[in-house]
Structure formats: C-alpha cells, structure tokens
Amino acid sequence: MIRSLVSALLFALSAAAAQAHEVQSAVADFITEGGRLQMEMRLSAEPIVAGIDLEGVQDTNSTEGAERVDALRALPPETLAAQLRDEMPRILAGMNIRADGAPLDMAVSEITVPPVGNVELPRETAVLLAGALPPRAETLQISWPAEFGTLILRQMDMEQGYTGYLTGGTSDPIEIPSDSLLGIAGTYLLAGMVFFAPLGPAHVLFVLALFFLSSRPVPLATQQAAFTLGLLPALIAGTLGILTPPASFLAPLIAASVVYVALEGILVPGGHRGRPALVAGFGLLHGLGLAAALRAFGLPGSGTSLALAGFALGVILAQLLVLGLAFAMVALAQRVDAGRVPVRRGQGVYAALAVAFAAAGWWLYGVGLPQTQLGLALWLWPLAGLSVLCLLSASFVDRLHAYRRFVVVPGLLAIAAAGAGLAISSAL
C-alpha cells in the first residue's frame, strides 16, 4: 500500500512537471527473473541525444541546444531510434548497473519511438534492456547521472520492491529475489520459441520448406528428426563458445539452405536417399545461428545447463507449432483434392481465411506494434497468401495434381524467393 502511494505521488509529480515544463523524468521499471535483469525505460530521448546537461533544467528552450532538441523531435521514429542506439553505450556507462558490486553487461533489445507530433512537446521513447546476473547475486545498484535529469526507478517483481527518485548518484542496494529453477527454465523456453518464431524467419522458412517437400507423416517426421539432430549439437557447441563462426559468414549460408531445400522440392519432388543427411547438415548451420542469438540474449550466472535445455526445448516446440499450423492450413485443401470434402466448402473456408489474415495483418501493422510483436503480425500476410493458394487448389480441383500445382510449387517458390532475399540482405 505504501509503495503504491509513493509511486502514485512520484507519477503525479512527474506529470505536473510535464505539463508545466518540457523536461520529463525518466522512468525505469525492472524485474530480475531467470537469472537476468530486464528493464524497461521510458524517457524523453531527444535532450540526451542532443548532449544537453539537464541538471537543474526545467525547460530545454532555456538551453543552448534547444534548436537541436526540436530538430531531433522532428526526426522519423527509426532515425531517432538509430541515433539513440548509438548513444546507449554512454547512457549505460552513466547508469553503472552493478550486482553485488560487479558491473553488468547490459544490452539493448528494443527501442520504440512514437511518431512525430508537436515538436514543442516531448515524446516518450521506450528502451528495453537486458543482461545476465552473476551467480547467486543478492543486491543490485543503479546510478543515474544528474546530467540526464531525474529517474523514477521501480522494482516490479516484489510486493514491497524498491521505488526511488534519483536526481544524480546511486540507488541504495536493492534486494534481488532468489530465482527458482522453474523460473529460469520458463524464461529460456519462451526465449527459444521467440527466437525461432517469429524472430527467426530463416528457421521458419526452412521448416516450412521441409513440410512442403512432403506433408505425409513418416517422411516429414524423418526429415524433422534429422534437422533437430543436426541443430541441437550445434546449438550447444555454439552457445558454449566451442564453435562460433562470424555472423557475416553464417547468416547467408542459413538463408542459402532455405533456397536450396525449396528449389530441390520443386525440381526433385520425390526426394533422394541422401536428403535426411543433407537436412541434418543444414540443421548444424541453423543451430549455430540460434546459438549466436542465445549468446546475445545472455545466459544466467547459475543454472546455465537448465537455461540451455529450456532454450532447446523452446526451439523444438516452436518447430512443432509451425508444422501444426501449416498442416492445419492445408489439410482441408488436401481433402478437397482427394475428393473427400465438397469443393464449395473449401472455397468458402479459404476465401474467409484469406480476407481475415490480410485484414488482421494490415490492422496490426498499422497499429505500430513493438518489433518483437510486429514480427508475429507480419506472418499473417503469408498465411493470407497460403489461403489464396489453397483457394485456387480447391477451385481447380479438376486439374491433375491440383494441390501440388497450386499450393506446393508456388509455396516453395515463395520460400525460395524469401530465402534469396534474406541471403542477399545478410551478405550486404
């Protein structure tokens, strides 16, 4: 209750200052779970990027950098986000985040800048930070230089957590709640799913290419098992630093594997004996790519093996979800092609799905979701495209091999084109 009143008072003071002056207090909410510190900062980024000393300043118009601040407020969100990202090493150095006296290596996972509005008024930018805690860390301390203005600091994962108002200097030692093994496993299981899909388009495209090669249970299970058996050892070796090829070399190869498998599915529809071994080899590449993502995400100081196991399980679950969704999408088209379902039913279902997915994707993209959620929204448009292909298959079911002609081949061509685009963009 007391903490809630203090937080409300701090927010009231911050809101009053925002109405009367242009300089707002920054707000940092943080939690410690899964052996990691995660922090969401909301701040007016333009004065800090402009290099203005905000100590004692209530209105940036009274400073020498006022024109620079207004110019930054007129920048598009992606441009300001790039400039703020360049400034983050300086900001993090000033924050000097420490656990038990040891500095934490914090990384910026996302920056979200609102659209341009009235340049006379501040806009609130959100910055997500994350870093691994040392083993059995007990206390946390966070600094905030006076030149950055003031900071409202709140601990969100404890009922009586820390709440402070920093105007320069360092917070009191903040208690870190003990982490459960279940919490670590859950954090990294979710991370494995997110890094595979929706944030891993090349991995998803590869699994979909395998699905279109053959959606029959035995061949599909064989190829998926080969892919997973290749992926897991590489994931472990890459995460532990045993094998760490440069991203500039690895990313184009991963994308090229998507192109190869998709084109092979078109040119060699029946497959060949060596395909499982080839798929396992490609799994090694994808495992190393996921390991690089996990290293960037960071491992906890304790429970590393459990975190790695949770991440690997998340990757496997994500594969199963992708395959399950793909099968659910095409199952009706396959039944129409086999003559087991009326054509009109297939046409009606796929027409409705195409419109629904396209409308949902368009609406969510227009809302301006954060990058982590936007990746999921962007997959709605390919689902709309797949619905259209299934609609064509159902409409021209009298043609020989309608499902392969209108769904499999166009789907594999689209996957190959997307993989080629990823290969080119990662190579440049």
CSV table of C-alpha atoms in Angstrom, one decimal:
chain,number,residue,atom,x,y,z
A,1,MET,CA,0.0,0.0,0.0
A,2,ILE,CA,2.8,2.4,1.0
A,3,ARG,CA,4.7,1.6,-2.2
A,4,SER,CA,1.6,2.2,-4.3
A,5,LEU,CA,1.1,5.6,-2.7
A,6,VAL,CA,4.7,6.6,-3.2
A,7,SER,CA,4.6,5.5,-6.8
A,8,ALA,CA,1.4,7.5,-7.4
A,9,LEU,CA,3.0,10.5,-5.8
A,10,LEU,CA,6.1,10.2,-7.9
A,11,PHE,CA,4.0,9.9,-11.1
A,12,ALA,CA,1.9,12.9,-10.1
A,13,LEU,CA,5.0,15.0,-9.6
A,14,SER,CA,6.3,13.8,-12.9
A,15,ALA,CA,3.0,14.6,-14.7
A,16,ALA,CA,2.8,18.0,-13.2
A,17,ALA,CA,6.3,18.8,-14.3
A,18,ALA,CA,5.5,17.6,-17.8
A,19,GLN,CA,2.5,19.9,-18.0
A,20,ALA,CA,4.5,23.0,-16.8
A,21,HIS,CA,7.8,22.3,-18.5
A,22,GLU,CA,9.3,20.3,-21.3
A,23,VAL,CA,11.7,18.2,-19.2
A,24,GLN,CA,10.2,15.0,-18.0
A,25,SER,CA,11.5,12.5,-15.5
A,26,ALA,CA,12.7,9.2,-17.0
A,27,VAL,CA,11.0,6.1,-15.7
A,28,ALA,CA,12.8,2.7,-15.3
A,29,ASP,CA,10.8,-0.4,-14.4
A,30,PHE,CA,12.8,-3.6,-13.8
A,31,ILE,CA,12.5,-7.2,-12.8
A,32,THR,CA,15.0,-10.0,-12.1
A,33,GLU,CA,14.0,-13.4,-13.2
A,34,GLY,CA,15.6,-16.4,-14.9
A,35,GLY,CA,19.0,-15.2,-13.8
A,36,ARG,CA,18.6,-12.0,-15.8
A,37,LEU,CA,17.9,-8.3,-15.2
A,38,GLN,CA,15.2,-6.9,-17.5
A,39,MET,CA,14.5,-3.2,-17.6
A,40,GLU,CA,12.0,-1.0,-19.5
A,41,MET,CA,13.0,2.7,-19.6
A,42,ARG,CA,10.6,5.4,-20.8
A,43,LEU,CA,12.3,8.8,-21.3
A,44,SER,CA,12.4,11.8,-23.5
A,45,ALA,CA,15.4,10.8,-25.6
A,46,GLU,CA,16.0,14.0,-27.6
A,47,PRO,CA,17.7,16.1,-24.9
A,48,ILE,CA,20.0,13.3,-24.0
A,49,VAL,CA,20.9,12.6,-27.7
A,50,ALA,CA,21.5,16.3,-28.1
A,51,GLY,CA,24.0,16.2,-25.3
A,52,ILE,CA,22.2,18.8,-23.1
A,53,ASP,CA,23.1,18.9,-19.4
A,54,LEU,CA,19.7,18.5,-17.8
A,55,GLU,CA,20.8,19.1,-14.2
A,56,GLY,CA,18.5,21.7,-12.8
A,57,VAL,CA,16.9,22.4,-16.2
A,58,GLN,CA,13.1,22.6,-16.4
A,59,ASP,CA,12.7,23.8,-19.9
A,60,THR,CA,15.0,22.9,-22.8
A,61,ASN,CA,14.2,26.1,-24.5
A,62,SER,CA,16.4,27.8,-22.0
A,63,THR,CA,19.4,25.8,-23.0
A,64,GLU,CA,21.8,26.4,-25.9
A,65,GLY,CA,20.8,23.1,-27.5
A,66,ALA,CA,17.1,24.0,-27.8
A,67,GLU,CA,17.1,24.0,-31.6
A,68,ARG,CA,18.9,20.7,-31.7
A,69,VAL,CA,16.2,19.1,-29.5
A,70,ASP,CA,13.4,20.4,-31.7
A,71,ALA,CA,15.2,19.1,-34.8
A,72,LEU,CA,15.5,15.7,-33.1
A,73,ARG,CA,11.8,15.7,-32.3
A,74,ALA,CA,11.1,16.2,-36.0
A,75,LEU,CA,13.0,13.1,-36.9
A,76,PRO,CA,11.2,9.9,-38.0
A,77,PRO,CA,11.0,7.3,-35.3
A,78,GLU,CA,13.5,4.9,-37.0
A,79,THR,CA,16.1,7.7,-37.4
A,80,LEU,CA,15.9,8.9,-33.8
A,81,ALA,CA,16.0,5.2,-32.6
A,82,ALA,CA,19.2,4.7,-34.6
A,83,GLN,CA,20.8,7.8,-33.0
A,84,LEU,CA,19.7,6.8,-29.5
A,85,ARG,CA,21.1,3.3,-30.0
A,86,ASP,CA,24.5,5.0,-30.8
A,87,GLU,CA,24.2,6.9,-27.6
A,88,MET,CA,23.3,3.9,-25.4
A,89,PRO,CA,26.9,3.0,-24.5
A,90,ARG,CA,27.3,6.4,-23.0
A,91,ILE,CA,23.9,6.2,-21.2
A,92,LEU,CA,24.7,2.7,-19.8
A,93,ALA,CA,28.1,3.8,-18.7
A,94,GLY,CA,26.4,6.6,-16.7
A,95,MET,CA,23.9,4.2,-15.2
A,96,ASN,CA,26.7,1.9,-14.0
A,97,ILE,CA,24.4,-1.0,-13.2
A,98,ARG,CA,26.0,-3.4,-10.7
A,99,ALA,CA,25.1,-6.7,-9.0
A,100,ASP,CA,27.0,-7.4,-5.7
A,101,GLY,CA,29.4,-4.7,-6.9
A,102,ALA,CA,30.2,-6.3,-10.2
A,103,PRO,CA,29.2,-4.4,-13.4
A,104,LEU,CA,26.5,-5.9,-15.6
A,105,ASP,CA,26.9,-6.2,-19.3
A,106,MET,CA,23.5,-4.8,-20.4
A,107,ALA,CA,22.3,-5.0,-24.0
A,108,VAL,CA,19.6,-3.0,-25.8
A,109,SER,CA,17.0,-5.4,-27.1
A,110,GLU,CA,14.5,-2.9,-28.4
A,111,ILE,CA,13.9,0.8,-28.9
A,112,THR,CA,10.4,2.1,-29.7
A,113,VAL,CA,10.0,5.8,-30.7
A,114,PRO,CA,6.5,7.3,-31.2
A,115,PRO,CA,5.6,9.0,-34.4
A,116,VAL,CA,6.4,12.7,-34.9
A,117,GLY,CA,4.0,15.0,-33.1
A,118,ASN,CA,4.1,18.6,-31.9
A,119,VAL,CA,7.9,19.3,-31.8
A,120,GLU,CA,7.3,21.8,-29.0
A,121,LEU,CA,6.3,18.9,-26.7
A,122,PRO,CA,8.4,15.9,-25.6
A,123,ARG,CA,7.7,12.4,-26.9
A,124,GLU,CA,8.2,9.3,-24.7
A,125,THR,CA,10.6,6.7,-26.1
A,126,ALA,CA,10.7,3.2,-24.7
A,127,VAL,CA,14.0,1.3,-24.3
A,128,LEU,CA,14.2,-2.4,-23.3
A,129,LEU,CA,17.4,-3.5,-21.7
A,130,ALA,CA,18.5,-7.0,-20.5
A,131,GLY,CA,21.6,-8.6,-19.0
A,132,ALA,CA,22.7,-11.7,-17.2
A,133,LEU,CA,23.1,-11.6,-13.4
A,134,PRO,CA,26.1,-13.2,-11.7
A,135,PRO,CA,25.6,-16.5,-9.8
A,136,ARG,CA,23.6,-16.1,-6.6
A,137,ALA,CA,23.6,-12.3,-6.8
A,138,GLU,CA,21.9,-10.7,-3.8
A,139,THR,CA,21.8,-6.9,-4.4
A,140,LEU,CA,21.6,-4.5,-7.3
A,141,GLN,CA,22.6,-0.9,-7.6
A,142,ILE,CA,21.7,1.6,-10.4
A,143,SER,CA,23.1,5.1,-10.9
A,144,TRP,CA,21.7,8.0,-12.8
A,145,PRO,CA,23.9,11.0,-13.7
A,146,ALA,CA,22.4,14.4,-12.9
A,147,GLU,CA,23.2,15.5,-16.5
A,148,PHE,CA,20.4,13.1,-17.6
A,149,GLY,CA,17.8,14.8,-15.4
A,150,THR,CA,15.8,12.7,-12.9
A,151,LEU,CA,14.9,9.0,-12.9
A,152,ILE,CA,12.0,7.2,-11.3
A,153,LEU,CA,13.2,3.7,-10.5
A,154,ARG,CA,10.8,0.9,-9.7
A,155,GLN,CA,11.2,-2.8,-8.9
A,156,MET,CA,8.2,-4.6,-10.3
A,157,ASP,CA,8.7,-8.2,-9.2
A,158,MET,CA,8.4,-7.8,-5.5
A,159,GLU,CA,5.3,-6.7,-3.5
A,160,GLN,CA,7.4,-4.4,-1.4
A,161,GLY,CA,10.0,-3.7,-4.1
A,162,TYR,CA,12.3,-0.7,-4.3
A,163,THR,CA,10.9,2.6,-5.5
A,164,GLY,CA,13.3,5.6,-5.8
A,165,TYR,CA,13.7,9.0,-7.3
A,166,LEU,CA,17.3,9.6,-8.5
A,167,THR,CA,18.5,13.1,-9.2
A,168,GLY,CA,22.1,12.1,-9.6
A,169,GLY,CA,24.0,9.5,-7.7
A,170,THR,CA,23.4,5.8,-7.0
A,171,SER,CA,20.4,3.9,-5.5
A,172,ASP,CA,20.6,2.1,-2.2
A,173,PRO,CA,21.3,-1.6,-2.5
A,174,ILE,CA,18.2,-3.3,-4.0
A,175,GLU,CA,17.4,-6.8,-2.9
A,176,ILE,CA,17.3,-9.4,-5.7
A,177,PRO,CA,14.7,-12.1,-5.1
A,178,SER,CA,16.0,-15.6,-5.2
A,179,ASP,CA,15.4,-17.3,-8.6
A,180,SER,CA,13.8,-20.7,-8.9
A,181,LEU,CA,15.0,-23.3,-11.3
A,182,LEU,CA,11.5,-23.4,-12.8
A,183,GLY,CA,11.7,-19.6,-13.4
A,184,ILE,CA,15.0,-20.0,-15.3
A,185,ALA,CA,13.7,-22.9,-17.4
A,186,GLY,CA,10.5,-21.0,-18.2
A,187,THR,CA,12.3,-17.8,-19.2
A,188,TYR,CA,14.6,-19.6,-21.6
A,189,LEU,CA,12.0,-21.9,-23.0
A,190,LEU,CA,10.0,-18.8,-24.1
A,191,ALA,CA,13.2,-17.3,-25.5
A,192,GLY,CA,13.8,-20.4,-27.6
A,193,MET,CA,10.3,-20.2,-29.1
A,194,VAL,CA,10.5,-16.5,-29.8
A,195,PHE,CA,14.0,-16.6,-31.4
A,196,PHE,CA,12.8,-19.5,-33.7
A,197,ALA,CA,9.5,-17.9,-34.5
A,198,PRO,CA,8.5,-15.1,-35.0
A,199,LEU,CA,12.0,-13.6,-34.8
A,200,GLY,CA,13.8,-16.3,-36.9
A,201,PRO,CA,12.3,-16.1,-40.4
A,202,ALA,CA,15.0,-18.3,-42.0
A,203,HIS,CA,14.4,-21.1,-39.5
A,204,VAL,CA,10.6,-20.9,-40.0
A,205,LEU,CA,11.1,-20.9,-43.8
A,206,PHE,CA,13.3,-23.9,-43.7
A,207,VAL,CA,10.8,-25.9,-41.6
A,208,LEU,CA,8.0,-24.9,-44.0
A,209,ALA,CA,10.1,-26.0,-47.0
A,210,LEU,CA,10.5,-29.4,-45.3
A,211,PHE,CA,6.8,-29.5,-44.8
A,212,PHE,CA,6.0,-28.8,-48.5
A,213,LEU,CA,8.6,-31.4,-49.6
A,214,SER,CA,6.2,-33.9,-48.0
A,215,SER,CA,3.4,-33.5,-45.6
A,216,ARG,CA,3.0,-37.2,-45.1
A,217,PRO,CA,3.7,-38.2,-41.5
A,218,VAL,CA,6.7,-40.6,-42.0
A,219,PRO,CA,8.8,-38.6,-44.5
A,220,LEU,CA,8.1,-35.4,-42.6
A,221,ALA,CA,9.0,-36.9,-39.2
A,222,THR,CA,12.2,-38.3,-40.6
A,223,GLN,CA,13.3,-35.0,-42.1
A,224,GLN,CA,12.3,-33.1,-39.0
A,225,ALA,CA,14.2,-35.5,-36.8
A,226,ALA,CA,17.3,-35.2,-39.0
A,227,PHE,CA,17.1,-31.4,-38.8
A,228,THR,CA,16.7,-31.4,-35.0
A,229,LEU,CA,19.5,-33.9,-34.5
A,230,GLY,CA,21.8,-31.6,-36.5
A,231,LEU,CA,20.6,-28.5,-34.8
A,232,LEU,CA,20.9,-29.5,-31.1
A,233,PRO,CA,24.7,-30.3,-31.0
A,234,ALA,CA,25.5,-27.2,-32.9
A,235,LEU,CA,23.3,-25.1,-30.6
A,236,ILE,CA,25.2,-26.5,-27.6
A,237,ALA,CA,28.7,-26.1,-29.2
A,238,GLY,CA,27.9,-22.6,-30.3
A,239,THR,CA,26.4,-21.4,-27.0
A,240,LEU,CA,29.4,-22.7,-25.0
A,241,GLY,CA,31.8,-21.0,-27.4
A,242,ILE,CA,33.3,-24.2,-28.9
A,243,LEU,CA,32.3,-23.2,-32.4
A,244,THR,CA,31.5,-19.6,-33.2
A,245,PRO,CA,31.7,-18.7,-36.9
A,246,PRO,CA,31.1,-15.0,-37.7
A,247,ALA,CA,27.6,-13.9,-38.4
A,248,SER,CA,28.6,-12.4,-41.7
A,249,PHE,CA,29.6,-15.9,-42.8
A,250,LEU,CA,26.8,-17.8,-41.1
A,251,ALA,CA,23.7,-15.8,-41.9
A,252,PRO,CA,24.0,-16.0,-45.7
A,253,LEU,CA,24.6,-19.8,-45.5
A,254,ILE,CA,21.5,-20.3,-43.4
A,255,ALA,CA,19.4,-18.3,-45.9
A,256,ALA,CA,21.0,-20.3,-48.8
A,257,SER,CA,20.0,-23.5,-47.1
A,258,VAL,CA,16.4,-22.3,-47.4
A,259,VAL,CA,16.7,-21.6,-51.1
A,260,TYR,CA,18.4,-25.0,-51.8
A,261,VAL,CA,15.7,-27.1,-50.0
A,262,ALA,CA,12.9,-25.1,-51.6
A,263,LEU,CA,14.2,-25.4,-55.1
A,264,GLU,CA,15.0,-29.1,-54.6
A,265,GLY,CA,11.4,-29.7,-53.6
A,266,ILE,CA,10.4,-28.3,-56.9
A,267,LEU,CA,13.0,-30.0,-59.1
A,268,VAL,CA,13.2,-33.3,-57.3
A,269,PRO,CA,9.7,-33.9,-55.8
A,270,GLY,CA,10.3,-37.5,-54.9
A,271,GLY,CA,13.4,-36.7,-52.9
A,272,HIS,CA,16.5,-38.8,-52.7
A,273,ARG,CA,18.2,-41.2,-50.2
A,274,GLY,CA,20.7,-38.6,-49.0
A,275,ARG,CA,18.1,-35.9,-48.2
A,276,PRO,CA,18.0,-36.7,-44.4
A,277,ALA,CA,21.8,-36.4,-44.1
A,278,LEU,CA,21.7,-33.1,-46.1
A,279,VAL,CA,18.9,-31.8,-43.9
A,280,ALA,CA,20.9,-32.7,-40.8
A,281,GLY,CA,23.9,-30.8,-42.2
A,282,PHE,CA,21.7,-27.7,-42.7
A,283,GLY,CA,20.5,-28.2,-39.1
A,284,LEU,CA,24.0,-27.6,-38.0
A,285,LEU,CA,24.0,-24.2,-39.6
A,286,HIS,CA,20.7,-23.3,-38.1
A,287,GLY,CA,21.8,-24.5,-34.6
A,288,LEU,CA,24.9,-22.2,-34.8
A,289,GLY,CA,22.7,-19.3,-35.8
A,290,LEU,CA,20.4,-19.9,-32.8
A,291,ALA,CA,23.4,-20.2,-30.6
A,292,ALA,CA,24.6,-16.8,-31.7
A,293,ALA,CA,21.1,-15.4,-30.7
A,294,LEU,CA,21.3,-17.1,-27.4
A,295,ARG,CA,24.8,-15.7,-26.6
A,296,ALA,CA,23.5,-12.2,-27.4
A,297,PHE,CA,20.5,-12.8,-25.2
A,298,GLY,CA,22.8,-13.9,-22.4
A,299,LEU,CA,22.9,-16.9,-20.1
A,300,PRO,CA,22.2,-16.7,-16.3
A,301,GLY,CA,25.2,-16.9,-13.9
A,302,SER,CA,23.7,-20.0,-12.3
A,303,GLY,CA,21.5,-22.7,-13.9
A,304,THR,CA,23.3,-22.5,-17.3
A,305,SER,CA,22.6,-26.1,-18.2
A,306,LEU,CA,18.9,-25.7,-17.3
A,307,ALA,CA,18.7,-22.5,-19.3
A,308,LEU,CA,20.3,-24.1,-22.4
A,309,ALA,CA,17.9,-27.1,-22.1
A,310,GLY,CA,14.9,-24.8,-21.8
A,311,PHE,CA,16.0,-22.8,-24.9
A,312,ALA,CA,16.5,-26.0,-26.9
A,313,LEU,CA,13.0,-27.3,-25.8
A,314,GLY,CA,11.6,-23.9,-26.8
A,315,VAL,CA,13.1,-24.3,-30.3
A,316,ILE,CA,11.7,-27.8,-30.7
A,317,LEU,CA,8.2,-26.6,-29.5
A,318,ALA,CA,8.4,-23.7,-32.0
A,319,GLN,CA,9.1,-26.2,-34.8
A,320,LEU,CA,6.1,-28.3,-33.8
A,321,LEU,CA,3.9,-25.2,-33.7
A,322,VAL,CA,5.0,-24.1,-37.1
A,323,LEU,CA,4.3,-27.6,-38.5
A,324,GLY,CA,1.0,-27.9,-36.7
A,325,LEU,CA,-0.2,-24.5,-38.1
A,326,ALA,CA,1.0,-25.4,-41.7
A,327,PHE,CA,-0.8,-28.8,-41.5
A,328,ALA,CA,-4.0,-27.1,-40.2
A,329,MET,CA,-3.9,-24.6,-43.1
A,330,VAL,CA,-3.6,-27.1,-45.9
A,331,ALA,CA,-5.5,-30.1,-44.5
A,332,LEU,CA,-8.8,-29.0,-46.0
A,333,ALA,CA,-7.2,-28.3,-49.4
A,334,GLN,CA,-5.7,-31.8,-49.4
A,335,ARG,CA,-9.1,-33.4,-48.6
A,336,VAL,CA,-10.7,-31.4,-51.3
A,337,ASP,CA,-8.0,-32.5,-53.7
A,338,ALA,CA,-8.7,-36.1,-52.7
A,339,GLY,CA,-12.4,-35.7,-53.2
A,340,ARG,CA,-13.3,-36.2,-49.6
A,341,VAL,CA,-14.7,-32.7,-49.0
A,342,PRO,CA,-17.1,-30.7,-51.2
A,343,VAL,CA,-15.4,-28.0,-53.3
A,344,ARG,CA,-17.7,-25.2,-52.2
A,345,ARG,CA,-16.8,-25.8,-48.5
A,346,GLY,CA,-13.1,-25.5,-49.3
A,347,GLN,CA,-13.7,-22.4,-51.4
A,348,GLY,CA,-15.7,-20.7,-48.6
A,349,VAL,CA,-13.3,-21.5,-45.8
A,350,TYR,CA,-10.2,-20.4,-47.7
A,351,ALA,CA,-11.8,-17.2,-49.0
A,352,ALA,CA,-12.8,-16.2,-45.5
A,353,LEU,CA,-9.3,-17.1,-44.1
A,354,ALA,CA,-7.5,-15.0,-46.8
A,355,VAL,CA,-9.6,-12.0,-46.0
A,356,ALA,CA,-9.3,-12.4,-42.3
A,357,PHE,CA,-5.5,-12.9,-42.3
A,358,ALA,CA,-4.9,-10.0,-44.7
A,359,ALA,CA,-7.1,-7.6,-42.7
A,360,ALA,CA,-5.6,-8.6,-39.4
A,361,GLY,CA,-2.1,-8.2,-40.7
A,362,TRP,CA,-2.9,-4.8,-42.2
A,363,TRP,CA,-4.5,-3.6,-39.0
A,364,LEU,CA,-1.8,-4.9,-36.6
A,365,TYR,CA,0.9,-3.4,-38.8
A,366,GLY,CA,-0.8,0.0,-38.8
A,367,VAL,CA,-1.2,0.0,-35.0
A,368,GLY,CA,2.6,0.3,-34.7
A,369,LEU,CA,3.5,-2.7,-32.6
A,370,PRO,CA,6.9,-3.1,-30.9
A,371,GLN,CA,9.4,-5.0,-33.0
A,372,THR,CA,9.1,-8.3,-31.0
A,373,GLN,CA,5.3,-8.3,-31.6
A,374,LEU,CA,5.5,-6.9,-35.1
A,375,GLY,CA,7.4,-10.0,-36.2
A,376,LEU,CA,4.4,-12.1,-35.3
A,377,ALA,CA,2.0,-9.8,-37.0
A,378,LEU,CA,3.9,-9.9,-40.3
A,379,TRP,CA,3.4,-13.7,-40.6
A,380,LEU,CA,-0.3,-13.1,-41.1
A,381,TRP,CA,0.2,-11.9,-44.7
A,382,PRO,CA,2.0,-15.1,-45.8
A,383,LEU,CA,-0.9,-17.0,-44.1
A,384,ALA,CA,-3.3,-14.9,-46.3
A,385,GLY,CA,-1.2,-15.8,-49.3
A,386,LEU,CA,-1.3,-19.5,-48.4
A,387,SER,CA,-5.1,-19.3,-48.0
A,388,VAL,CA,-5.3,-17.9,-51.6
A,389,LEU,CA,-3.2,-20.7,-52.9
A,390,CYS,CA,-5.4,-23.3,-51.1
A,391,LEU,CA,-8.5,-21.5,-52.6
A,392,LEU,CA,-7.1,-21.9,-56.1
A,393,SER,CA,-6.4,-25.5,-55.4
A,394,ALA,CA,-10.0,-26.1,-54.3
A,395,SER,CA,-11.3,-24.1,-57.2
A,396,PHE,CA,-9.4,-26.0,-59.9
A,397,VAL,CA,-9.6,-29.4,-58.2
A,398,ASP,CA,-10.5,-31.0,-61.6
A,399,ARG,CA,-6.9,-30.3,-62.7
A,400,LEU,CA,-4.3,-33.1,-62.3
A,401,HIS,CA,-2.3,-32.8,-59.1
A,402,ALA,CA,-4.2,-29.5,-58.2
A,403,TYR,CA,-2.8,-29.4,-54.7
A,404,ARG,CA,0.9,-29.7,-55.8
A,405,ARG,CA,0.3,-27.4,-58.8
A,406,PHE,CA,-1.4,-24.6,-56.9
A,407,VAL,CA,-0.1,-24.9,-53.3
A,408,VAL,CA,3.2,-26.8,-53.1
A,409,VAL,CA,5.1,-25.4,-56.1
A,410,PRO,CA,4.0,-21.7,-55.6
A,411,GLY,CA,4.7,-22.1,-51.8
A,412,LEU,CA,8.2,-23.5,-52.4
A,413,LEU,CA,8.9,-20.7,-55.0
A,414,ALA,CA,7.8,-18.1,-52.4
A,415,ILE,CA,10.0,-19.7,-49.8
A,416,ALA,CA,13.0,-19.8,-52.2
A,417,ALA,CA,12.4,-16.1,-53.1
A,418,ALA,CA,12.2,-15.1,-49.4
A,419,GLY,CA,15.4,-17.1,-48.6
A,420,ALA,CA,17.2,-15.4,-51.5
A,421,GLY,CA,16.2,-12.1,-50.2
A,422,LEU,CA,17.5,-12.9,-46.7
A,423,ALA,CA,20.8,-14.2,-48.2
A,424,ILE,CA,21.3,-11.0,-50.2
A,425,SER,CA,20.4,-8.7,-47.3
A,426,SER,CA,22.6,-10.6,-44.8
A,427,ALA,CA,25.6,-10.6,-47.3
A,428,LEU,CA,25.4,-6.9,-47.9
